[in-house]
Each structure stands twice: as C-alpha cells, then as structure tokens.
Short mmCIF file of C-alpha atoms in Angstrom, two decimals:
data_model
loop_
_atom_site.label_atom_id
_atom_site.label_comp_id
_atom_site.label_asym_id
_atom_site.label_seq_id
_atom_site.Cartn_x
_atom_site.Cartn_y
_atom_site.Cartn_z
CA MET J 1 45.07 23.06 -75.21
CA ARG J 2 42.46 20.62 -74.44
CA THR J 3 38.76 21.87 -74.61
CA ILE J 4 35.48 20.74 -73.44
CA GLU J 5 32.13 21.55 -75.01
CA PRO J 6 29.34 23.17 -73.10
CA ALA J 7 26.99 20.10 -72.93
CA ALA J 8 29.76 17.92 -71.56
CA LEU J 9 30.65 20.43 -68.94
CA LYS J 10 26.95 20.97 -67.98
CA ALA J 11 26.84 17.19 -67.59
CA ALA J 12 30.01 17.10 -65.52
CA ILE J 13 28.54 19.77 -63.18
CA GLY J 14 25.54 17.56 -62.71
CA THR J 15 27.53 14.56 -61.40
CA GLY J 16 28.50 16.23 -58.24
CA ASP J 17 32.28 15.37 -58.70
CA GLU J 18 35.01 17.86 -57.95
CA LEU J 19 35.58 20.50 -60.36
CA ALA J 20 37.17 23.96 -60.72
CA PHE J 21 35.09 26.23 -63.04
CA LEU J 22 37.07 29.47 -63.44
CA ASP J 23 36.18 32.56 -65.20
CA VAL J 24 39.69 34.21 -65.77
CA ARG J 25 38.34 37.69 -67.18
CA GLU J 26 38.47 40.63 -65.27
CA HIS J 27 35.96 40.86 -62.41
CA GLY J 28 33.65 43.30 -63.97
CA GLN J 29 33.42 41.11 -67.17
CA HIS J 30 32.54 38.23 -64.94
CA ALA J 31 29.78 40.31 -63.25
CA ALA J 32 28.22 41.07 -66.73
CA GLY J 33 27.39 37.52 -67.37
CA HIS J 34 28.78 33.99 -66.25
CA PRO J 35 27.57 30.42 -65.56
CA PHE J 36 26.03 29.92 -62.27
CA PHE J 37 28.99 27.95 -60.61
CA ALA J 38 31.82 29.85 -62.31
CA ARG J 39 34.36 31.33 -59.82
CA SER J 40 35.98 34.54 -60.68
CA LEU J 41 39.76 34.22 -60.75
CA PRO J 42 41.13 37.01 -63.04
CA LEU J 43 44.40 36.41 -64.83
CA SER J 44 45.58 39.68 -63.40
CA ARG J 45 45.69 37.86 -59.87
CA LEU J 46 45.87 34.27 -60.77
CA GLU J 47 49.35 33.21 -59.51
CA TRP J 48 48.87 34.05 -55.84
CA ARG J 49 45.05 33.51 -55.70
CA ALA J 50 45.07 30.10 -57.52
CA PRO J 51 46.82 28.24 -54.77
CA VAL J 52 44.29 29.68 -52.10
CA LEU J 53 41.18 28.74 -53.94
CA LEU J 54 42.58 25.52 -55.45
CA PRO J 55 44.90 23.83 -53.01
CA ARG J 56 44.79 20.47 -54.83
CA ARG J 57 47.01 20.55 -57.96
CA SER J 58 45.43 17.67 -59.71
CA VAL J 59 41.79 18.96 -59.52
CA PRO J 60 39.89 19.08 -62.96
CA ILE J 61 39.99 22.79 -64.03
CA VAL J 62 37.76 24.38 -66.70
CA LEU J 63 38.68 27.83 -67.78
CA PHE J 64 36.81 30.36 -69.88
CA ASP J 65 36.96 33.80 -71.39
CA SER J 66 34.45 35.83 -73.55
CA GLY J 67 34.81 33.30 -76.45
CA ALA J 68 35.56 36.21 -78.96
CA ALA J 69 38.14 35.30 -81.51
CA ASP J 70 40.77 37.87 -80.17
CA ASP J 71 40.26 36.84 -76.54
CA ASP J 72 43.26 34.68 -75.38
CA ILE J 73 43.00 35.08 -71.68
CA ALA J 74 41.82 31.62 -70.99
CA ALA J 75 44.86 30.18 -72.93
CA ARG J 76 47.14 32.59 -71.27
CA ALA J 77 45.68 31.50 -67.88
CA ALA J 78 46.07 27.85 -68.82
CA VAL J 79 49.86 28.35 -69.52
CA ALA J 80 50.15 30.16 -66.08
CA LEU J 81 48.44 27.34 -64.24
CA ASP J 82 50.50 24.83 -65.97
CA ARG J 83 53.69 26.58 -64.67
CA LEU J 84 52.16 26.35 -61.15
CA GLY J 85 51.95 22.58 -61.37
CA TYR J 86 48.09 22.25 -62.10
CA SER J 87 47.92 19.06 -64.32
CA ASP J 88 44.38 18.82 -65.51
CA ILE J 89 43.26 21.82 -67.41
CA ARG J 90 40.76 22.30 -70.11
CA ILE J 91 39.24 25.34 -71.79
CA LEU J 92 35.47 25.79 -72.35
CA ALA J 93 34.83 25.71 -76.18
CA GLY J 94 33.31 29.18 -77.12
CA GLY J 95 33.73 30.69 -73.79
CA ALA J 96 30.87 32.54 -72.08
CA ALA J 97 29.24 33.18 -75.50
CA GLY J 98 29.44 29.42 -76.39
CA TRP J 99 27.76 28.60 -73.07
CA GLN J 100 24.93 30.99 -73.78
CA ALA J 101 24.52 29.64 -77.38
CA ALA J 102 24.18 26.26 -76.15
CA GLY J 103 21.00 27.31 -74.42
CA TYR J 104 22.44 27.67 -70.85
CA GLU J 105 21.95 30.54 -68.58
CA LEU J 106 24.46 33.39 -67.90
CA PHE J 107 24.12 35.14 -64.62
CA SER J 108 24.99 38.80 -64.03
CA GLY J 109 26.32 40.14 -60.65
CA VAL J 110 28.65 38.48 -58.18
CA ASN J 111 28.42 35.84 -55.43
CA VAL J 112 25.53 34.46 -57.47
CA PRO J 113 25.13 31.15 -55.69
CA SER J 114 25.01 32.63 -52.20
CA LYS J 115 22.64 35.56 -53.31
CA ALA J 116 20.30 33.07 -54.97
CA PHE J 117 20.54 30.96 -51.90
CA GLY J 118 19.44 33.93 -49.74
CA GLU J 119 16.34 34.44 -51.89
CA PHE J 120 15.65 30.52 -51.74
CA VAL J 121 15.77 30.67 -47.91
CA GLU J 122 13.33 33.62 -47.67
CA SER J 123 10.80 31.75 -50.19
CA ARG J 124 11.03 28.42 -48.23
CA ALA J 125 11.44 29.43 -44.72
CA GLU J 126 9.22 32.45 -44.90
CA THR J 127 11.59 34.54 -42.91
CA PRO J 128 9.91 37.44 -41.30
CA ARG J 129 10.74 40.84 -42.59
CA ILE J 130 10.05 44.57 -41.83
CA SER J 131 10.20 47.43 -44.16
CA ALA J 132 12.26 50.41 -43.59
CA ARG J 133 9.24 52.73 -42.95
CA GLU J 134 7.76 50.27 -40.53
CA LEU J 135 10.98 50.11 -38.63
CA ASN J 136 11.68 53.87 -38.68
CA GLU J 137 8.03 54.16 -37.11
CA ALA J 138 8.66 51.57 -34.51
CA ILE J 139 11.95 53.34 -33.35
CA ALA J 140 10.17 56.73 -33.49
CA ALA J 141 7.50 55.14 -31.12
CA GLY J 142 10.08 54.06 -28.69
CA GLU J 143 9.36 50.27 -29.17
CA ASP J 144 11.82 47.66 -27.75
CA ILE J 145 14.02 46.81 -30.64
CA VAL J 146 17.60 45.91 -31.29
CA ILE J 147 19.14 46.39 -34.73
CA LEU J 148 22.11 43.89 -35.60
CA ASP J 149 24.22 44.66 -38.76
CA SER J 150 25.37 41.46 -40.05
CA ARG J 151 28.20 42.76 -42.29
CA PRO J 152 31.84 43.22 -41.52
CA TRP J 153 33.03 46.39 -39.86
CA GLU J 154 34.23 48.22 -42.86
CA GLU J 155 30.76 48.15 -44.64
CA TYR J 156 28.97 48.80 -41.33
CA HIS J 157 31.11 51.79 -40.54
CA ARG J 158 30.74 53.20 -44.13
CA MET J 159 26.98 53.30 -44.07
CA ALA J 160 24.52 52.09 -41.38
CA ILE J 161 21.03 52.20 -40.05
CA PRO J 162 20.77 54.68 -37.04
CA GLY J 163 21.03 52.70 -33.87
CA GLY J 164 22.51 49.63 -35.55
CA ILE J 165 25.14 47.47 -33.83
CA ASP J 166 27.67 45.73 -35.86
CA CYS J 167 27.46 42.02 -35.42
CA PRO J 168 28.75 40.10 -38.51
CA GLY J 169 26.72 36.98 -39.66
CA ALA J 170 28.38 34.22 -37.82
CA GLU J 171 28.59 36.18 -34.66
CA LEU J 172 24.78 36.60 -34.38
CA VAL J 173 23.99 33.61 -32.38
CA LEU J 174 27.22 34.09 -30.31
CA ARG J 175 26.84 37.70 -29.38
CA GLY J 176 23.46 38.95 -30.62
CA ALA J 177 21.23 37.15 -28.13
CA ALA J 178 22.86 38.93 -25.24
CA LEU J 179 22.20 42.23 -26.67
CA ALA J 180 18.27 41.95 -26.32
CA PRO J 181 17.10 43.26 -22.97
CA SER J 182 14.39 40.80 -22.80
CA ASP J 183 12.78 37.75 -24.58
CA THR J 184 10.14 40.14 -26.04
CA THR J 185 12.76 42.58 -27.41
CA ARG J 186 12.40 42.55 -31.34
CA ILE J 187 15.50 41.76 -33.18
CA VAL J 188 15.84 43.19 -36.46
CA VAL J 189 18.92 42.06 -38.75
CA ASN J 190 20.11 44.18 -41.73
CA CYS J 191 22.80 44.18 -44.30
CA ALA J 192 23.28 46.36 -47.56
CA GLY J 193 20.55 44.63 -49.44
CA ARG J 194 18.96 41.27 -48.83
CA THR J 195 21.14 38.23 -48.33
CA ARG J 196 22.80 38.69 -45.14
CA SER J 197 19.68 40.17 -43.69
CA ILE J 198 17.67 37.17 -44.51
CA ILE J 199 20.38 34.54 -43.51
CA GLY J 200 21.33 36.48 -40.40
CA ALA J 201 17.50 36.61 -39.22
CA GLN J 202 17.04 33.06 -40.11
CA SER J 203 20.08 32.00 -38.12
CA LEU J 204 18.61 33.54 -34.93
CA ILE J 205 15.44 31.79 -35.67
CA ASP J 206 17.04 28.42 -36.32
CA ALA J 207 19.02 28.92 -33.09
CA GLY J 208 15.66 29.01 -31.17
CA LEU J 209 15.73 32.58 -29.75
CA PRO J 210 12.41 33.44 -28.11
CA ASN J 211 12.51 36.96 -29.40
CA PRO J 212 10.62 37.98 -32.43
CA VAL J 213 13.25 38.20 -35.11
CA MET J 214 12.98 39.78 -38.69
CA ALA J 215 15.03 40.95 -41.55
CA LEU J 216 15.07 44.55 -42.64
CA GLU J 217 13.67 44.27 -46.12
CA ASN J 218 16.24 45.53 -48.58
CA GLY J 219 18.79 46.39 -45.91
CA THR J 220 20.42 49.96 -45.88
CA MET J 221 19.60 50.29 -49.54
CA GLY J 222 15.95 50.11 -48.80
CA TRP J 223 16.30 52.49 -45.89
CA HIS J 224 18.09 54.89 -48.23
CA LEU J 225 15.41 54.54 -50.98
CA ALA J 226 12.68 55.06 -48.32
CA GLY J 227 14.26 58.65 -48.01
CA LEU J 228 15.52 57.80 -44.61
CA GLU J 229 19.02 58.95 -43.40
CA VAL J 230 21.92 56.49 -43.01
CA VAL J 231 24.70 56.94 -40.45
CA ARG J 232 28.46 57.46 -41.76
CA GLY J 233 30.99 56.37 -39.29
CA ALA J 234 28.86 54.23 -36.97
CA ASP J 235 31.11 52.64 -34.38
CA ARG J 236 28.88 50.26 -32.11
CA VAL J 237 30.20 46.83 -32.05
CA ALA J 238 28.56 43.67 -30.30
CA PRO J 239 30.79 42.80 -27.41
CA LEU J 240 31.92 39.07 -26.81
CA PRO J 241 29.52 37.17 -24.56
CA ASP J 242 30.18 36.38 -20.92
CA ALA J 243 30.57 32.68 -19.67
CA ALA J 244 26.71 32.34 -19.37
CA ASP J 245 25.73 33.75 -22.60
CA ARG J 246 28.50 31.73 -24.40
CA ALA J 247 27.18 28.47 -22.75
CA ALA J 248 23.63 29.27 -23.91
CA ALA J 249 24.99 30.08 -27.52
CA GLN J 250 26.90 26.72 -27.56
CA ALA J 251 23.57 24.90 -26.48
CA ARG J 252 21.77 26.55 -29.23
CA ALA J 253 24.56 25.75 -31.72
CA ALA J 254 24.45 22.12 -30.67
CA ARG J 255 20.72 21.94 -31.56
CA VAL J 256 21.40 23.49 -34.85
CA ARG J 257 24.22 20.82 -35.49
CA ALA J 258 21.68 18.13 -34.87
CA ARG J 259 18.80 19.46 -36.95
CA PHE J 260 21.05 20.03 -40.08
CA GLY J 261 23.30 17.03 -39.66
CA VAL J 262 26.46 19.03 -38.96
CA PRO J 263 29.27 16.47 -38.14
CA LEU J 264 31.31 17.50 -35.08
CA VAL J 265 34.57 15.74 -35.44
CA GLY J 266 38.15 15.39 -33.77
CA PRO J 267 41.79 15.82 -34.75
CA GLU J 268 41.89 12.22 -36.17
CA MET J 269 39.37 13.19 -38.76
CA LEU J 270 41.41 16.44 -39.56
CA ALA J 271 44.56 14.34 -39.96
CA ALA J 272 42.80 11.95 -42.27
CA TRP J 273 41.34 14.67 -44.47
CA GLN J 274 44.80 16.44 -44.48
CA ALA J 275 46.26 13.00 -45.64
CA GLN J 276 43.89 12.66 -48.50
CA ALA J 277 44.35 16.21 -49.65
CA GLU J 278 46.14 15.20 -52.74
CA VAL J 279 43.21 13.22 -53.97
CA ARG J 280 40.30 15.12 -52.43
CA SER J 281 40.45 19.00 -52.21
CA PHE J 282 40.36 20.25 -48.60
CA CYS J 283 39.92 23.76 -47.07
CA LEU J 284 40.50 24.18 -43.38
CA LEU J 285 38.77 27.60 -42.72
CA ASP J 286 38.82 29.63 -39.47
CA VAL J 287 35.45 31.36 -39.27
CA ARG J 288 36.37 33.97 -36.45
CA SER J 289 37.15 37.49 -37.10
CA PRO J 290 40.58 38.69 -38.75
CA ASP J 291 41.64 40.00 -35.60
CA GLU J 292 41.09 36.78 -33.66
CA PHE J 293 42.82 34.75 -36.54
CA LEU J 294 45.76 36.96 -36.53
CA ALA J 295 46.19 36.55 -32.73
CA GLY J 296 46.49 32.76 -33.03
CA HIS J 297 45.18 30.10 -35.52
CA LEU J 298 45.88 26.42 -36.48
CA ALA J 299 48.58 25.92 -38.77
CA GLY J 300 47.28 25.12 -42.37
CA SER J 301 44.14 27.16 -41.78
CA ARG J 302 42.90 30.19 -43.69
CA ASN J 303 40.54 33.01 -42.35
CA ALA J 304 37.06 32.89 -43.64
CA PRO J 305 34.77 34.92 -41.42
CA GLY J 306 31.61 32.77 -41.29
CA GLY J 307 29.04 35.46 -42.46
CA GLN J 308 31.04 36.28 -45.40
CA LEU J 309 31.77 32.54 -46.11
CA VAL J 310 28.13 32.05 -46.53
CA GLN J 311 27.60 35.33 -48.45
CA ALA J 312 30.48 34.73 -50.89
CA THR J 313 31.47 31.21 -50.83
CA ASP J 314 32.88 31.56 -54.31
CA GLU J 315 35.51 33.79 -52.98
CA TYR J 316 36.99 31.38 -50.40
CA VAL J 317 36.49 27.78 -51.91
CA GLY J 318 37.31 27.27 -55.68
CA THR J 319 36.46 23.58 -56.17
CA LEU J 320 32.98 22.57 -56.32
CA ASN J 321 32.33 19.59 -53.99
CA GLY J 322 35.37 19.69 -52.03
CA ARG J 323 35.78 18.95 -48.42
CA ILE J 324 35.44 21.89 -46.00
CA MET J 325 36.19 21.69 -42.30
CA LEU J 326 35.43 24.86 -40.08
CA VAL J 327 37.34 26.02 -36.89
CA ASP J 328 36.62 28.49 -34.15
CA ASP J 329 37.09 28.63 -30.39
CA ASP J 330 33.92 27.36 -28.96
CA GLY J 331 31.97 25.65 -31.91
CA VAL J 332 29.27 28.40 -32.21
CA ARG J 333 30.35 30.30 -35.16
CA ALA J 334 31.60 27.15 -36.96
CA SER J 335 28.46 25.11 -36.48
CA MET J 336 26.10 27.91 -37.66
CA THR J 337 28.19 28.51 -40.84
CA ALA J 338 28.57 24.75 -41.25
CA SER J 339 24.59 24.42 -41.14
CA TRP J 340 24.46 27.09 -43.94
CA LEU J 341 26.98 25.44 -46.19
CA ILE J 342 25.13 22.22 -46.05
CA ARG J 343 22.03 23.83 -47.08
CA LEU J 344 23.94 25.52 -49.96
CA GLY J 345 24.61 21.96 -51.26
CA TRP J 346 28.18 21.26 -50.08
CA PRO J 347 28.42 17.49 -49.71
CA GLU J 348 31.14 17.27 -46.94
CA VAL J 349 31.32 19.82 -44.22
CA ALA J 350 32.54 19.19 -40.76
CA VAL J 351 33.19 21.25 -37.46
CA LEU J 352 36.46 20.68 -35.78
CA LYS J 353 35.79 19.86 -32.11
CA GLY J 354 38.12 21.87 -29.70
CA GLY J 355 39.37 23.68 -32.85
CA LEU J 356 42.02 25.76 -31.22
CA ASP J 357 43.49 23.15 -28.95
CA GLY J 358 47.39 22.81 -29.25
CA ASP J 359 49.93 25.16 -30.73
CA LEU J 360 48.86 28.26 -32.65
CA VAL J 361 50.30 30.33 -35.24
CA GLN J 362 50.35 34.11 -35.14
CA GLY J 363 50.17 36.67 -37.84
CA PRO J 364 48.95 36.40 -41.55
CA VAL J 365 49.24 33.31 -43.49
CA PRO J 366 52.39 33.53 -45.71
CA PRO J 367 51.74 33.57 -49.46
CA ASP J 368 51.92 30.29 -51.22
CA ILE J 369 53.67 31.96 -54.25
CA ALA J 370 56.48 34.49 -53.70
CA PRO J 371 56.17 37.55 -55.92
CA PRO J 372 59.04 37.97 -58.55
CA GLU J 373 62.15 40.15 -57.82
CA VAL J 374 61.83 43.55 -59.57
CA PRO J 375 63.80 46.62 -58.77
CA ALA J 376 62.01 49.25 -56.75
CA ILE J 377 61.87 52.84 -56.45
CA MET J 378 60.98 54.50 -53.16
CA PRO J 379 57.95 56.88 -52.95
CA ALA J 380 60.31 59.93 -52.09
CA ALA J 381 62.50 59.24 -55.12
CA LEU J 382 59.45 59.04 -57.46
CA ALA J 383 58.08 62.20 -56.10
CA GLU J 384 61.41 63.89 -56.68
CA CYS J 385 61.48 62.73 -60.32
CA ILE J 386 57.94 63.93 -60.79
CA ASP J 387 58.88 67.38 -59.40
CA ALA J 388 61.98 67.56 -61.62
CA GLY J 389 60.04 66.72 -64.72
CA SER J 390 62.05 63.59 -65.36
CA PRO J 391 61.01 61.44 -68.43
CA LEU J 392 59.10 58.43 -66.87
CA THR J 393 55.84 56.69 -67.10
CA VAL J 394 53.84 55.65 -63.89
CA LEU J 395 51.49 52.88 -64.79
CA ASP J 396 48.72 51.94 -62.18
CA VAL J 397 47.65 48.26 -62.64
CA GLY J 398 45.13 48.21 -59.79
CA THR J 399 41.37 48.29 -60.21
CA SER J 400 39.78 51.13 -62.11
CA LEU J 401 37.63 51.93 -58.91
CA ALA J 402 40.87 52.27 -56.77
CA TYR J 403 42.45 54.25 -59.46
CA ARG J 404 39.49 56.68 -59.53
CA ARG J 405 39.42 57.13 -55.71
CA GLY J 406 43.21 58.05 -55.84
CA HIS J 407 46.49 57.47 -57.83
CA VAL J 408 49.92 58.79 -58.45
CA PRO J 409 49.65 62.15 -60.21
CA GLY J 410 49.84 61.51 -63.98
CA ALA J 411 49.71 57.75 -63.72
CA LEU J 412 48.10 56.01 -66.76
CA TRP J 413 45.76 52.99 -65.80
CA THR J 414 45.31 49.48 -67.34
CA PRO J 415 44.61 46.16 -65.70
CA ARG J 416 47.55 43.89 -65.65
CA SER J 417 45.98 41.30 -68.13
CA ARG J 418 46.04 44.11 -70.73
CA LEU J 419 49.65 45.33 -70.33
CA ALA J 420 50.42 44.60 -73.99
CA GLY J 421 48.13 47.19 -75.20
CA ALA J 422 49.63 49.80 -72.94
CA LEU J 423 52.99 49.70 -74.63
CA ALA J 424 52.28 52.35 -77.23
CA HIS J 425 51.39 54.67 -74.52
CA LEU J 426 54.62 54.54 -72.55
CA ALA J 427 57.04 57.51 -72.50
CA ALA J 428 59.80 57.09 -75.24
CA ASP J 429 62.50 57.12 -72.69
CA GLY J 430 63.02 56.87 -68.82
CA PRO J 431 61.82 54.37 -66.35
CA VAL J 432 58.38 52.83 -66.22
CA VAL J 433 57.16 52.64 -62.59
CA VAL J 434 54.48 50.18 -61.88
CA THR J 435 51.96 50.68 -58.95
CA ALA J 436 48.60 49.65 -57.51
CA ASP J 437 47.02 49.25 -54.19
CA ASP J 438 48.36 45.69 -53.83
CA PRO J 439 52.13 45.33 -53.79
CA THR J 440 51.93 41.65 -54.85
CA LEU J 441 50.11 42.71 -57.91
CA VAL J 442 52.68 45.34 -58.61
CA ALA J 443 55.52 42.98 -58.54
CA PHE J 444 53.77 40.40 -60.93
CA ALA J 445 52.76 43.28 -63.31
CA ALA J 446 56.11 44.80 -63.27
CA ALA J 447 57.85 41.27 -64.03
CA ASP J 448 55.32 41.00 -67.00
CA LEU J 449 56.16 44.43 -68.36
CA ALA J 450 59.83 43.62 -68.09
CA ALA J 451 59.38 40.63 -70.27
CA LEU J 452 57.40 42.60 -72.82
CA VAL J 453 59.94 45.24 -73.21
CA PRO J 454 63.24 43.80 -72.68
CA GLY J 455 66.13 46.15 -71.79
CA ARG J 456 63.67 48.94 -70.59
CA ASP J 457 64.11 50.15 -66.99
CA ILE J 458 61.01 48.80 -65.18
CA ARG J 459 60.40 49.44 -61.50
CA ARG J 460 57.78 48.63 -58.90
CA LEU J 461 56.75 51.44 -56.53
CA ASP J 462 57.82 50.26 -53.04
CA GLY J 463 54.70 49.74 -51.01
CA GLY J 464 52.50 50.69 -53.77
CA THR J 465 50.07 53.67 -54.06
CA ALA J 466 49.40 53.63 -50.46
CA ALA J 467 52.97 54.33 -49.62
CA PHE J 468 53.03 57.36 -52.05
CA ALA J 469 49.86 58.56 -50.45
CA ALA J 470 51.55 58.77 -47.21
CA ILE J 471 53.89 61.47 -48.46
CA ARG J 472 51.98 63.15 -51.35
CA PRO J 473 48.38 63.90 -52.15
CA LEU J 474 47.07 61.56 -54.71
CA GLU J 475 45.15 62.57 -57.97
CA THR J 476 41.55 61.47 -58.26
CA GLY J 477 39.19 60.68 -61.13
CA LEU J 478 39.46 58.56 -64.22
CA VAL J 479 42.13 60.70 -65.85
CA ALA J 480 44.07 58.48 -68.18
CA PRO J 481 42.62 55.05 -68.76
CA LEU J 482 44.21 52.90 -71.51
CA SER J 483 41.44 50.25 -71.67
CA GLU J 484 37.91 49.70 -70.85
CA THR J 485 36.91 50.17 -67.19
CA ASP J 486 35.11 46.85 -67.29
CA ASP J 487 37.61 45.20 -64.77
CA GLU J 488 35.58 45.86 -61.53
CA TRP J 489 32.00 45.19 -60.42
CA ARG J 490 30.79 48.27 -58.57
CA LYS J 491 28.28 48.35 -55.71
CA PRO J 492 25.31 50.46 -56.29
CA TYR J 493 26.70 53.21 -54.03
CA ASP J 494 30.05 53.23 -55.77
CA GLN J 495 28.38 54.30 -59.07
CA PRO J 496 29.33 57.81 -60.33
CA GLY J 497 25.63 58.67 -60.65
CA GLY J 498 22.14 57.32 -60.47
CA ILE J 499 22.65 55.71 -57.28
CA GLU J 500 18.97 55.25 -56.43
CA GLU J 501 18.33 53.54 -59.89
CA ARG J 502 21.25 51.28 -59.47
CA MET J 503 20.04 50.34 -56.08
CA ARG J 504 16.43 49.49 -57.32
CA GLU J 505 18.01 47.41 -60.06
CA TYR J 506 20.17 45.53 -57.72
CA LEU J 507 17.42 44.63 -55.30
CA GLU J 508 15.18 43.44 -58.34
CA TRP J 509 18.09 41.39 -59.47
CA GLU J 510 18.41 39.69 -56.21
CA VAL J 511 14.68 38.86 -56.03
CA GLY J 512 14.72 37.51 -59.64
CA LEU J 513 17.45 35.07 -59.04
CA VAL J 514 14.97 32.48 -57.71
CA ALA J 515 13.37 32.09 -61.10
CA GLN J 516 16.63 32.17 -63.02
CA ILE J 517 18.13 29.31 -60.85
CA ALA J 518 14.94 27.37 -61.66
CA ARG J 519 15.69 27.78 -65.35
CA ASP J 520 19.27 26.95 -64.97
CA GLY J 521 18.84 23.67 -62.96
CA ASP J 522 22.38 23.45 -61.27
CA ALA J 523 21.69 24.75 -57.94
CA ARG J 524 21.50 22.10 -55.26
CA PHE J 525 20.17 23.99 -52.44
CA ARG J 526 18.47 22.05 -49.52
CA HIS J 527 15.47 23.05 -47.34
CA PHE J 528 14.93 21.38 -43.81
CA ASP J 529 11.32 21.72 -42.57
#
C-alpha cells in the first residue's frame, strides 16, 4: 500500500489540483475529528457510495483512519476501491492522529467546510439577524412578517417556528419573494441552527429583494433555548410561483450570475465536459426538489437540492476541485446555488441553459454497483421463527441511532465494518439474519458475513427492518450493542439527554469555526463586495 506523509498531503491540498481525501471510519468517528477537506465515506457504505462521490476512477485518492496500530480500516478500504477500478490510491501515514501530530488542525462536527463558510459569510457580509425573543415580540405585536424555513420538508415538519413556511434554500429566490404581501414585509429566514439561515437570508439580499431580510439568530435551536415553543408537524409549503413571479425571479438570478461570474452554458459545453470526464472529474447535479427530479431529469444527472448542496457539499461531491454543472428548469435555483459554490471556492462551476430541454428520464437513478446476491428470508417467515423460538441470530448493521429508534426484537447491533468482532456473539446454530434500514447495506453486509463464516446459513431480511415493522412492532432502545456506538453523528435534539446543553455547544462550535479555519489555512472562500 502506498502512503503519503501529512506534510506532502497538506502541500497537495494547497495546489488546487483534483484530490479525493476520504475518511473511511464510521461517520461518528469522522465527526469526532478530521482534516478540513476530508469527506466522510465509511467503509460500511463504500461500494455503492464511492461511484457517486468519485465518478472518475483515476482520480488521486488519499484514505485515512484513526492511525492506531490495530486500525486497518484504511487498508481494507484501499482493497475495496481497487476492486472497483480506482487506480491512484494512497493512505495517509499515521491517519488522523498523524495529521494532528504534524501540527495540523482536526475539525469536529460534520459538513465543516459549508458550516465554516456560513460563518465567513455572516462576518464579511454582515448579514442582518434577529433574535428569537425579538422575533417572538414582533409576531405578538402583529407586525408584517413572513418566516421562511430554509430546510428540507422532513426537518421542517419535525420541528419548526410557529407560522414558518417551508421554502428550502435554493427555493427562496424562486418562491419566497412572492410570499411577502408588500415590499415592506419583513422576511425572516430560519434553519435548525445558523448556516442555512445566514445563506438563505443573504441569498434574498443578493438577489435584490426590496424587503428587509434577516436571519433568525441560531434558528430553531435558538428559539427553543429562548424558552419558546416549537411546532411539531408543521405543513405549510411555499407554492411554486406564477408566470410573473417566475420571470421576476429569473431577472434577479441573472443579476446574481453577472455579479458572481456564474457561466451560463449550452449543451455543447455539457458534451465537452462529459467527453473529458475520464481526465477531469465532472458532476451533473439537478438542484430541484427530489419529487421534481423523479418526475423527469437529464440522463447522467443526480439530484442535489440546491440548499442542501451548499449546506453539505461534501456529501454530494467527493473530489476537490472537480467540475460541477448545475441543472434546473428555469435557471433560478441553479444560478443561486452556483453563486454560492463559486464563493465556497469551487474553481469550475456552470449552469446549463435550458437545462431540461430534450428527452428526460423518470424515476430514481439506478445504482452504479449492484448489491451481491444473498439468500433472503421474508419478514413473515422471520416472525414465525422468532415466535417458535427457533435458534437464530438477527444482526442489525444499520446506524446505532436507527437501531435505538426501532429494531427487530432481539436483534444484536454492530456496524458492517466491525462484523468480525461480532462472530463470537452469534448463536451456535441456526441461520444468521442480517437487517438494517438500508437494503443495499443489508446485502453487502450479509455477503461479508458469509465470507467470514463459510458454510453458515446467512440470510438477508427482505426489505430490511422497515418491512418487518410493517407486520410486527419493533423493539426500541440500545438493547444489545456489540461495539462502540461511535458510528453516527447525532444532532443536538437526537441526544438521549442534556439537549439544551448540546444545542449551546453546537451553536458555539459553529461560531468558533471562523477562528479555526484561519489557523488551518486551507479554506479558499471568496467574498465579493
């Protein structure tokens, strides 16, 4: 296995050349500490996520794990990537510990570049903000205010500000302006914490809305910490604009493109970038909503709703400094998203003009890698075996958070990457049934287990845990973990206790990122006066 020293990797990051820098530990371990530009690609999900994040098989890749003497995750990931056809793979000498020992920064948390960028934007643009108490007082006084929640529906529906309307980040310029009754209506943008509130509010300001626009300071967490009630199950959604409002949004987006140097290109440029995709990494991303994408999209594109693409770029694009082309139906969402990616430091970002012209493909994008064939057991048959007391082991390989929320009664838990450590806990005889909330993960984990215990009857639960839940109640709680539950990063409100303290820590962490990126020196954020 080829290795690279921390100093050499630090220098390579500074060149601006293409590089995939991957943390192959579990997601929770990644959140505990990683270099600024490292992407989380856990070994547990590597085979089907790598082709999505890393479309060019010849891209230079650097992998790392903890660096402990007994940690072989990076080496195992290198073997798996080699089997997938990736040709330029190295391992960071000393792992995360070696990076830190060399004097470089480790960042806690997730989506760090985007989170740090939000704080950078607020500090440079002086984005207006309003506290939870100030907003609550204004609402009580009957002031003319529209509250736009810039998160995806699932997050908004789970916990929202009273009166808030769901309008995810890239939709704000397209849909949000029409929701203000007049030019004097105050528009307040919120998210769970800070980043999407700041970026969303600044998007409306950059687009030239005449309204007073501000971010809700600390989002729904700040609202909760102020002792105010949040709404569970909110269901107000910003409607699509009429023809006049769409035209106004397009004009605003055009001005944003001009200000931030967003190229608007035709199909010839798309064809050229696609033709060069074996030597320059290229992502064609559709920034509309998931439902719109499923209804019809360009062949070769993947869905990356614009607000989330800015909020969590590392979850959609795995190669630093690759090419990105954005697609939507009228140029508004793609243009606004592109303007932010350029400011985030991406060197080649373009918007496809007439992005949905031509033949479209319906439905989800088929997986690049087919899951292995593993014998299945149907949920009803498993339930019968459990009722009869038949000897068997149910092994849940999903996230520990999902396992806590609900699992097959009696199931043991371990992440896929630690299956070898679970062998001693399997029943002496009878089949082993592998399950999780992700059927693809189930199939790969079951195949791994079959290779570890040749001759043993290994089955995958058809449809995974959700299919079992459709016929039987699930057991909840951390009942039978076989390894550390450090596999998953948990949002402050997903913590089993001390939620308010976790919220305060999270908000302090976000604000503190500005000083940390200054020490680290790798961020290439841009500010346009």
